Structure formats: C-alpha cells, structure tokens
XYZ file of C-alpha atoms in Angstrom:
557
model
C 132.628 99.052 93.341
C 129.525 99.085 91.223
C 128.833 99.448 87.779
C 125.401 100.441 86.236
C 124.563 99.201 82.750
C 123.179 101.879 80.287
C 121.237 101.195 76.681
C 119.638 103.363 74.649
C 117.887 102.218 71.343
C 117.980 104.746 68.154
C 117.189 104.495 65.098
C 120.079 102.885 63.650
C 121.854 101.591 66.836
C 121.130 100.438 70.185
C 123.851 100.785 72.430
C 125.423 99.357 75.661
C 127.683 100.846 78.143
C 128.901 99.261 81.249
C 129.972 102.321 83.602
C 131.656 102.435 86.860
C 129.352 104.856 89.280
C 132.451 105.717 91.355
C 134.504 108.090 88.514
C 133.363 110.791 86.876
C 133.207 111.749 83.386
C 134.635 109.975 80.192
C 136.490 107.285 82.225
C 133.647 105.960 83.799
C 133.234 104.415 80.948
C 134.508 100.024 81.454
C 133.186 98.829 78.511
C 130.628 99.833 75.123
C 128.854 98.356 72.384
C 126.580 98.731 69.728
C 123.879 96.438 67.919
C 121.999 96.948 64.883
C 117.977 98.414 66.596
C 115.485 95.715 65.143
C 112.615 98.203 65.169
C 109.750 95.229 64.608
C 111.026 93.828 68.217
C 113.302 96.303 70.467
C 114.289 93.670 72.885
C 116.367 91.663 70.429
C 118.836 94.875 69.730
C 118.934 95.246 73.355
C 119.515 91.189 74.331
C 122.604 91.763 71.209
C 123.994 94.932 72.952
C 123.797 93.227 76.253
C 126.201 90.098 75.024
C 128.281 92.085 73.018
C 129.192 93.698 76.018
C 130.847 90.593 77.437
C 130.107 90.970 80.866
C 131.899 88.330 83.322
C 129.799 86.413 86.199
C 131.903 88.976 88.583
C 130.843 92.358 86.485
C 126.761 91.319 86.825
C 127.714 90.904 90.732
C 128.385 94.236 90.447
C 125.582 95.916 88.688
C 123.662 98.197 90.754
C 120.485 99.229 88.126
C 120.212 99.352 84.265
C 118.585 102.182 82.430
C 117.180 102.018 79.230
C 116.392 105.018 77.194
C 113.915 104.200 74.452
C 112.120 104.914 71.176
C 108.814 102.895 71.540
C 106.313 105.541 72.847
C 107.602 107.904 70.451
C 107.999 105.538 67.404
C 104.330 103.761 68.314
C 102.405 107.891 68.875
C 103.594 109.319 65.783
C 103.126 105.715 63.557
C 99.382 106.102 64.685
C 100.461 102.381 66.215
C 98.717 102.817 69.315
C 95.757 100.063 71.007
C 92.277 100.714 70.894
C 91.112 103.683 73.501
C 87.857 104.306 74.608
C 87.037 107.949 75.837
C 84.500 108.431 78.424
C 84.486 112.774 78.042
C 83.102 114.885 81.063
C 81.150 118.087 80.470
C 81.081 118.519 76.853
C 83.774 117.561 74.200
C 87.183 119.252 73.477
C 87.368 121.810 70.239
C 89.998 120.231 68.164
C 90.776 116.423 66.664
C 90.626 113.436 68.917
C 93.401 110.850 69.763
C 90.501 108.144 69.337
C 87.419 108.118 67.123
C 85.699 105.324 69.909
C 84.355 108.000 72.254
C 81.034 108.841 73.874
C 80.407 112.213 76.420
C 78.280 111.952 79.359
C 76.909 114.419 81.731
C 78.826 115.986 84.577
C 80.503 119.218 84.624
C 82.288 120.906 87.853
C 83.137 125.141 87.370
C 86.893 127.059 87.192
C 86.667 127.086 90.992
C 86.373 123.187 90.807
C 82.772 123.313 92.185
C 80.417 120.401 91.175
C 77.615 122.173 89.018
C 76.516 118.389 88.045
C 77.396 115.184 89.294
C 77.710 112.567 86.747
C 74.911 109.634 86.083
C 76.844 105.959 86.992
C 74.145 104.286 85.250
C 74.716 106.967 82.060
C 78.717 105.801 82.272
C 77.781 102.697 83.140
C 75.656 102.441 79.407
C 78.628 104.332 77.816
C 81.139 101.743 79.046
C 79.005 98.501 77.921
C 78.706 100.062 74.278
C 82.595 100.653 74.305
C 83.643 97.546 75.459
C 84.223 95.406 72.984
C 86.156 97.844 70.846
C 88.342 98.319 73.218
C 92.201 97.699 74.996
C 91.847 100.534 77.696
C 89.871 103.542 78.701
C 90.824 106.861 79.232
C 88.699 109.584 81.130
C 88.902 113.667 80.721
C 86.602 116.261 82.127
C 86.300 120.303 81.411
C 88.315 121.424 84.662
C 89.544 118.080 85.773
C 92.750 119.629 87.301
C 90.111 121.794 89.600
C 88.488 119.130 90.865
C 88.868 115.723 89.729
C 86.315 113.973 91.504
C 84.283 113.622 88.174
C 87.115 111.777 86.601
C 87.506 109.629 89.618
C 84.088 108.463 90.172
C 83.652 107.868 86.420
C 86.928 105.494 86.637
C 85.475 103.950 89.366
C 82.388 103.235 87.282
C 84.463 101.127 84.532
C 86.775 99.214 87.069
C 83.463 97.675 88.428
C 82.507 96.718 84.920
C 85.705 95.308 83.026
C 89.382 94.913 83.750
C 90.593 97.080 81.343
C 93.129 99.613 82.360
C 91.828 103.179 82.864
C 94.036 106.510 82.676
C 92.732 109.928 83.315
C 93.121 112.838 82.331
C 94.380 114.339 86.200
C 96.658 111.487 86.722
C 98.977 112.553 83.779
C 98.351 116.515 83.199
C 98.307 119.631 86.222
C 97.644 122.432 83.413
C 93.779 123.725 81.999
C 93.578 123.286 79.034
C 90.955 120.317 77.847
C 91.789 118.799 74.063
C 96.100 118.681 75.466
C 94.765 117.167 78.678
C 92.427 114.418 76.538
C 94.715 113.177 73.984
C 97.274 112.868 76.773
C 95.325 110.174 78.336
C 94.056 108.841 75.881
C 97.853 108.732 73.835
C 99.023 107.161 77.391
C 95.854 104.408 77.661
C 96.755 103.266 73.906
C 100.441 102.784 75.119
C 99.649 100.962 78.520
C 99.594 97.144 76.346
C 102.433 98.263 74.178
C 104.822 99.176 77.316
C 103.947 96.245 78.970
C 104.609 94.005 76.295
C 108.336 95.460 76.289
C 108.783 95.554 79.972
C 107.851 91.615 79.765
C 110.363 91.327 77.474
C 112.803 93.295 78.901
C 112.642 90.930 81.994
C 113.381 87.933 80.247
C 116.149 89.417 78.480
C 118.119 89.964 81.830
C 116.654 87.139 83.615
C 118.749 85.183 80.445
C 121.847 87.413 81.383
C 121.375 86.651 84.808
C 121.065 90.443 85.931
C 118.786 90.876 88.898
C 119.764 94.595 89.468
C 116.587 97.243 89.178
C 115.497 98.315 85.541
C 114.699 101.918 84.918
C 113.503 103.748 81.876
C 114.021 107.841 81.280
C 111.705 109.888 80.809
C 111.339 112.797 78.416
C 112.764 114.957 81.052
C 115.882 113.074 81.432
C 114.899 111.643 84.727
C 114.259 108.337 85.131
C 111.849 105.898 86.924
C 111.257 102.438 87.869
C 110.331 100.164 85.033
C 107.258 98.805 86.783
C 105.774 103.042 87.244
C 106.671 103.407 83.963
C 103.798 100.449 83.120
C 101.321 102.766 84.031
C 102.562 105.978 82.498
C 104.418 104.728 79.325
C 103.920 108.495 77.903
C 106.563 109.817 80.172
C 108.804 108.011 78.403
C 107.995 109.925 74.759
C 111.189 111.237 73.583
C 113.129 109.659 76.117
C 116.362 109.306 73.276
C 117.137 112.762 72.909
C 116.753 113.477 77.202
C 119.041 111.149 77.226
C 121.629 112.239 74.707
C 121.797 115.763 76.440
C 122.344 114.127 79.450
C 125.125 112.100 78.457
C 126.959 114.543 76.753
C 126.625 117.023 79.898
C 128.709 114.110 81.685
C 130.842 113.502 79.141
C 132.117 116.918 78.354
C 131.690 118.375 82.136
C 130.337 121.485 80.480
C 128.280 124.096 82.231
C 126.110 125.094 79.192
C 125.832 123.778 75.494
C 123.833 123.521 72.578
C 123.975 119.618 71.858
C 123.432 118.495 68.525
C 122.596 114.401 68.592
C 122.530 113.196 65.235
C 121.208 109.888 65.150
C 120.232 107.624 61.953
C 117.245 109.447 60.808
C 117.320 112.841 62.571
C 119.590 115.759 64.215
C 117.804 116.336 67.537
C 118.910 119.535 69.689
C 118.819 120.717 72.998
C 119.905 123.330 75.318
C 121.942 122.859 78.898
C 122.043 125.646 81.059
C 123.689 125.285 84.079
C 124.261 121.554 83.282
C 120.322 121.078 83.306
C 118.298 120.047 80.504
C 116.079 122.963 79.323
C 112.520 121.612 79.719
C 109.540 122.474 76.929
C 107.025 124.744 78.697
C 104.408 123.486 76.427
C 105.306 119.718 76.819
C 105.508 117.886 73.392
C 104.300 117.516 69.789
C 104.483 113.931 68.827
C 103.134 113.250 65.595
C 99.574 114.588 65.323
C 99.067 115.238 68.579
C 100.373 117.751 71.139
C 100.826 115.894 74.392
C 101.713 117.653 78.051
C 104.774 115.623 79.242
C 107.268 117.154 81.174
C 109.836 116.609 77.964
C 113.159 118.475 76.743
C 112.687 121.658 74.802
C 113.982 120.183 71.473
C 114.247 121.623 67.919
C 114.899 117.904 65.348
C 114.992 118.079 61.913
C 115.668 114.926 59.399
C 119.432 114.505 58.963
C 120.952 111.232 60.202
C 123.957 109.188 59.085
C 120.836 106.976 57.157
C 119.367 110.385 55.142
C 118.782 109.725 51.459
C 120.654 111.703 49.691
C 118.480 112.209 45.826
C 118.880 114.165 43.032
C 115.383 116.057 42.822
C 115.288 118.513 39.571
C 118.841 119.110 39.192
C 119.248 119.844 42.716
C 120.514 117.389 45.679
C 117.845 116.837 48.611
C 119.250 115.278 52.201
C 116.373 113.556 53.809
C 113.810 113.455 55.646
C 113.689 110.329 54.229
C 115.626 107.325 55.944
C 117.157 104.406 53.465
C 119.725 101.656 54.461
C 122.738 102.961 53.320
C 124.717 100.895 50.361
C 127.328 99.908 52.978
C 124.889 98.171 55.042
C 123.428 96.128 52.054
C 121.344 98.871 50.862
C 119.972 98.172 47.382
C 121.705 101.901 44.986
C 121.042 103.794 47.976
C 123.296 106.589 49.151
C 123.016 108.126 52.056
C 125.756 110.840 54.392
C 127.152 107.001 55.687
C 128.309 106.122 52.574
C 129.789 109.539 51.414
C 132.100 108.874 53.906
C 133.445 105.559 53.000
C 134.070 106.969 49.852
C 136.019 109.400 51.464
C 137.678 106.986 53.629
C 136.621 109.254 56.921
C 134.524 106.584 58.333
C 134.727 102.837 56.942
C 133.494 100.039 58.770
C 131.406 98.191 56.193
C 131.170 97.449 52.774
C 132.933 100.179 50.961
C 133.148 98.705 47.328
C 128.932 99.043 47.954
C 129.027 102.511 48.754
C 131.485 103.998 46.117
C 129.377 101.935 43.442
C 125.843 103.670 44.833
C 127.634 107.136 44.594
C 128.869 106.544 41.125
C 125.457 105.802 39.633
C 124.188 108.747 41.564
C 126.865 110.977 39.950
C 126.173 109.988 36.488
C 122.702 110.606 36.847
C 123.612 113.806 37.822
C 126.310 114.417 34.750
C 129.274 114.966 37.107
C 132.276 112.879 38.005
C 132.442 111.205 41.401
C 134.547 113.121 43.148
C 132.695 116.655 41.691
C 129.307 114.836 42.764
C 130.531 113.400 46.168
C 131.774 117.068 47.238
C 128.567 118.992 46.088
C 127.000 116.313 48.402
C 129.310 117.255 51.564
C 128.787 120.731 50.693
C 124.737 120.306 51.102
C 125.169 118.176 53.979
C 127.476 120.715 56.159
C 125.484 123.313 55.112
C 122.382 121.751 55.962
C 124.122 121.384 59.738
C 125.147 124.722 60.146
C 121.709 126.702 58.944
C 120.242 124.382 61.595
C 122.834 125.542 64.216
C 122.270 128.825 63.429
C 118.893 129.134 64.815
C 120.797 128.471 68.024
C 123.362 131.355 67.265
C 122.222 134.340 69.708
C 122.528 131.566 72.653
C 126.673 131.485 72.121
C 127.132 128.220 73.491
C 129.685 125.602 72.672
C 128.600 123.290 70.165
C 128.312 119.554 71.486
C 127.823 116.946 69.081
C 127.267 113.589 69.518
C 125.800 110.312 68.193
C 126.974 107.884 65.480
C 127.596 110.006 62.506
C 128.477 113.493 64.966
C 132.314 113.348 64.935
C 132.817 113.088 61.133
C 130.038 115.399 59.943
C 130.054 118.176 62.408
C 133.831 117.892 61.885
C 133.930 118.445 58.515
C 131.133 121.593 58.946
C 132.939 123.447 61.678
C 136.468 123.586 58.727
C 134.090 125.173 56.369
C 131.734 127.698 58.905
C 134.522 127.630 62.158
C 132.002 127.537 65.286
C 132.721 126.235 68.928
C 132.904 122.748 68.786
C 133.265 120.072 71.234
C 133.113 116.767 70.458
C 133.402 114.149 73.797
C 135.547 111.300 74.006
C 132.899 108.084 73.817
C 130.294 110.846 71.422
C 128.893 107.965 69.662
C 127.550 106.440 72.595
C 126.628 109.583 74.344
C 122.880 108.463 74.947
C 123.578 105.305 76.516
C 125.577 106.927 78.690
C 123.261 109.646 79.430
C 120.687 106.762 80.421
C 123.125 105.182 82.944
C 123.581 108.160 84.802
C 120.318 109.918 84.888
C 119.283 110.129 88.505
C 115.064 109.558 89.824
C 113.398 112.138 90.278
C 109.368 113.300 90.665
C 108.187 116.871 90.428
C 104.258 118.184 91.194
C 102.461 120.578 91.384
C 99.682 122.998 93.071
C 98.248 126.036 92.985
C 95.897 127.798 94.961
C 93.365 130.832 93.968
C 90.624 132.668 95.272
C 86.798 131.089 96.056
C 84.197 131.429 94.638
C 83.103 135.743 94.617
C 86.522 135.945 95.963
C 85.840 134.569 99.479
C 88.272 132.475 100.843
C 91.371 129.828 99.269
C 91.128 126.685 97.209
C 94.086 124.545 96.769
C 93.940 122.657 93.562
C 96.147 119.623 93.942
C 96.959 116.532 91.942
C 94.233 114.145 93.826
C 91.339 116.760 95.819
C 90.168 120.139 96.215
C 90.312 121.609 99.636
C 88.881 125.139 100.987
C 90.584 127.210 103.507
C 89.318 130.490 105.274
C 93.036 131.832 105.683
C 95.681 131.890 102.615
C 98.780 131.255 105.671
C 96.399 127.131 105.998
C 95.804 126.707 102.575
C 99.439 127.123 101.783
C 100.644 125.060 104.827
C 97.535 121.894 103.183
C 99.002 122.811 99.586
C 102.660 122.215 100.357
C 101.834 119.058 102.369
C 99.641 116.742 99.649
C 101.758 117.641 97.241
C 104.855 116.889 99.450
C 103.000 113.222 100.150
C 101.901 112.597 96.602
C 105.321 112.741 95.427
C 107.089 111.052 98.275
C 104.900 108.443 97.910
C 105.805 108.241 93.631
C 109.373 107.566 94.872
C 108.398 104.879 97.909
C 106.331 103.325 95.266
C 109.243 102.424 93.268
C 111.400 100.676 96.031
C 113.453 103.654 96.870
C 115.055 105.970 99.360
C 114.254 109.574 99.426
C 117.673 111.117 98.732
C 116.332 115.003 98.441
C 113.433 117.283 98.534
C 113.254 120.562 96.976
C 110.610 123.435 96.815
C 109.300 126.173 94.733
C 106.908 127.777 95.458
C 105.446 131.610 95.156
C 102.802 134.237 95.300
C 101.403 135.688 92.470
C 99.611 139.371 92.194
C 98.434 141.796 89.760
C 100.307 145.276 90.105
C 98.893 148.728 87.745
C 98.498 145.642 85.026
C 101.840 144.258 85.879
C 102.154 140.822 87.189
C 104.525 140.402 90.403
C 105.751 137.283 91.831
C 107.223 137.154 95.620
C 109.135 134.315 96.280
C 107.934 131.703 99.861
C 110.101 130.856 102.020
C 109.198 127.030 102.648
C 112.054 125.036 105.219
C 113.174 121.933 105.073
C 110.200 120.160 107.064
C 108.139 121.599 104.173
C 106.732 124.550 106.951
C 105.835 127.534 105.245
C 106.995 130.972 106.265
C 104.104 133.432 105.629
C 105.150 137.066 105.245
C 103.044 140.323 105.063
C 102.536 140.972 101.692
C 100.040 143.388 101.095
C 102.167 145.900 99.019
C 102.665 143.395 95.975
C 99.001 144.191 94.660
C 96.027 141.965 94.049
C 96.430 138.717 94.840
C 95.771 136.515 92.011
C 96.830 133.047 92.894
C 100.216 130.754 94.718
C 102.542 128.168 92.228
C 103.424 125.102 94.513
C 106.143 122.563 92.847
C 107.650 119.737 94.696
C 110.513 118.026 93.293
C 111.157 114.642 95.250
C 114.452 113.093 94.313
C 114.796 108.648 94.786
C 118.025 106.679 95.133
C 117.840 102.758 95.123
C 117.647 100.909 99.098
C 121.018 99.847 99.456
C 119.328 96.039 99.719
C 117.354 96.810 96.399
C-alpha cells in the first residue's frame, strides 16, 4: 500500500488529501483537511493543512509523493509582484507592451528560415548587461525568429553568464511558436517569477522536513500534468493556472465520467473547463494572465467573478454579485454580505458564526427597503442567475455539468432546481482540487517543425535548441523525431524519473487547390519514421512533430 498527499492552495482554503494509490475513484481518499489560505505566506496554510491530516508515522512511511497546486505564480503575475527583470532583445523591439521597463535592444538577426543574417556583437551585449545589472534580479533574452534558430539567444545568454550569476531565461526555452511579443513577455514573466518560486520551494521543503515527510515533491502545471519541484524552479511560469487545471483533473477522477463541463467555484472566482474523453481541453493560444498573453500549455478556461466570498452589494437599486472579494461576516467580516453568508442565513450551509451573517444581511435588507427574507430570496436568485447565464455559453456542448469547490454543492443544487440542467456533484467535491493534484501524471510535450529551405532547396529542421539542414525530407524527418525525443526524455530523466511511455504525433501539411491537407505519418515505438510516397497530396508546406514522454518515480526514489 502506498499513499499520495495532494495539496491545493485556493483563494480561500488550502486543501489537503491523503490518497491510497491502489484504489480508484472517490474511495481512494483516506483523509482530507482544510485550512485557511494565508496569502502573504502560502506555506503557513500548507503547513496547517498537512498537520490537520493527522498523519501517523505509519502513514508517513507509505507516502510515495507529495503534489502541490499553487496560485503563487498566477497571483504574482496578476498583481504585478514579479521580480525586476532585465530584457535583452535581439533584432528589434516587439510591437506592443512589454512586461518590463528595463530593456535594451542589441544587434543581431536570424531570418524566418533560421539563417544568421547578422551575428551579435559581444562587446555591445556586455555594455547592455552592465547597464542593466544594478537594477535587476534576473535576465530575459528574446530574439526575432529565435524559434527557427536559437543560436543568437544562446550566445547572448553565454555573455550574460560570463559577467554575473543572475538567472537567465531565453524565449526559445519556453515557447516553440512564432510570435515575438508573446514569446518575449513569456520569458520576462518567467524570469520575474524565479526568485519568488525559489523562496516558495525552500519553504515547502522546510515544512516537509518538519513533518518528517521525505517523499519526492511535485507541482501541478497549467496543463494538468506535474513536474518535480526542483524542475519548476527553472520554469515557474508553467505553474500559472495550475489550480484550475488540478480541479479539472480532480473532477475526472472523482466522477469517472468521460465528458463534462467542469465548474470549479472557489472563494473569488468560478473557473470552467472542458473534459473530453477524460482529457483536459487545452488552450491553443496559451493563457491571458493579468495584462499579459503568455505562451504556455494550459487548460482552456473561462473565468468569471463569482465565489463563496464574492461581495453582495446594492448598486443603484440593483443587486450586484462580485467580482470583488470580501471576508464573509460569518468569518469575521464587518457588515459584509457574501454568498456564504446567505447560506448561513438560510441554514443550507453553516460552518461559522451564523449570528454575524444574519445581522449583516438584515442591515443590507434595510438599505434595500425590503424584508430580510425577501432580500435573501432576491440575492439567491441573482446568484443562481449568474451561475446559469455563464453556463449557457457551454450549452451547445451538451455535456453534464460537474460542479466542484467548497461552495459548489449548495449553489449548483439551488441553480439546478431553478433551471433543470444535468448536474454531477461528486463525493469529496470540496477537495477536488487537491485530489486532482494527487492524481495528475508526469509528462512533457516537445515540438519541432520541418520546413523547406531557402529558395525551396532542401529541408530545415527547427528543433528546440538547434537548427539542422538536410537535402532529403526522409533524413530531416528522422532527425526531427530523434532530437525532439532526446530532449523530452532528458527532461524526464533530469527529474530522477523513469520513462513510462513515449508517444509520437507526426504529420505533413500540404496545400492542394487552396485547401490545407494533412497526412499522418507512422512512427514506430523505437522512434523510426516510416516514410511513404506523398506526391498526390499537393504542395508540401511543413512537417509538424510532437513527442510526448511520461515519467514515473523510481522504486527507490
């Protein structure tokens, strides 16, 4: 028998669960606990949630891993509390707003085919670094078309490393698609999160040492997969939106259903995502976090301002719900009314001070010049109307609604009675986020692209860290798969994990009478590409390569 501890830091609560890895579904939960999230120091709430599990020495000896989902990176980005970043741009300045004011453009250019048009001037780079150095905590490097050939970014990074010991992040290390502005801001935000996540990692390790938990620690990424906590130190931006992703995974595992619209109602917001064939539907464009469009693998989410702690106010005679978050009166807020206070008034959910909640609602009802009971009914209607109006955008999908999160069971049941939609509220819905963290899998996905060479001569492989040239497409295909597989496997190995699976997706793109056509290519288990005659498909445009590698813990980890 082995256990996993899953921990989720939400806007209101930090949840912890102890799961038995040999049991499927809701019965896997051996224990669960909640603690108030301590926003200024998340580790305090995490410590309290672990302590509340009441783990024995026997329990601790059976823990295989600890998995966290955290709002830290998301909140720091939204609130603009990332570190001071120096940005070096190669080949021009992106069009649009940059995520740092400490930026300098240096000479250098590669074209869209990845050929070096102008090399960097190392002395110019050194001068730029020394100018920025007194004002920054980390560096980001981004160059035009660097995903076609990252060599100039790598050379600038080497110059920075020769001058100082500050962390350096390159755009090509995080993003494989074109889009200079988005790639640049992704690198900048990631660099700004490095000192924040480093302090968090140190604090988590201290907490687990205190609790005598020696199991490996993982963090949920925005796409619902997990990575070793030390790997996240280099790419903290991967954890943006990790909380909602964990919630969706939790709903999948607790309900067992293949397809669902998952609504996670927290303290401040409701996040809605889609599950198709038991897989999280991912965003094609990354994620918008605060003011920035960042290119990361993340769940496709729709978020709106409604949670258990949303402010209930009267504005111009109308009841307004959210998006502001308040401390409920039942938990010590002064004269605040929230959805949680309403449930305390009606008796549908009572966990704290009902007297304070009733008093706050009476005060607000008097301002509305109505009776308290009538006012509560109006507020209830406003809340469930907001729930249903936001669910209506998913009505064409025709999947059941799976509601999770602490306030979800009460409010979605009330909404269902009024609007009669297909609703699934799983057992342990209130800790689904932590369950998702505990049950997420380790995997990486790496991409490469092959395109025609300049003047349509030969083929260019644009891989993560290098560009290759070949005369024959067959050779380019094999190289593309090999280097992509090698890089993905290395990322898993660096986390002290063994490979659990390798999957390949490879397809050619053609233009045929103004239509885009695709041909799927067969890749054998050992990575060998089977090439076939393709002259009937039209004009060759490119080959898209994707390698997915899963990892699992070594028996002695």
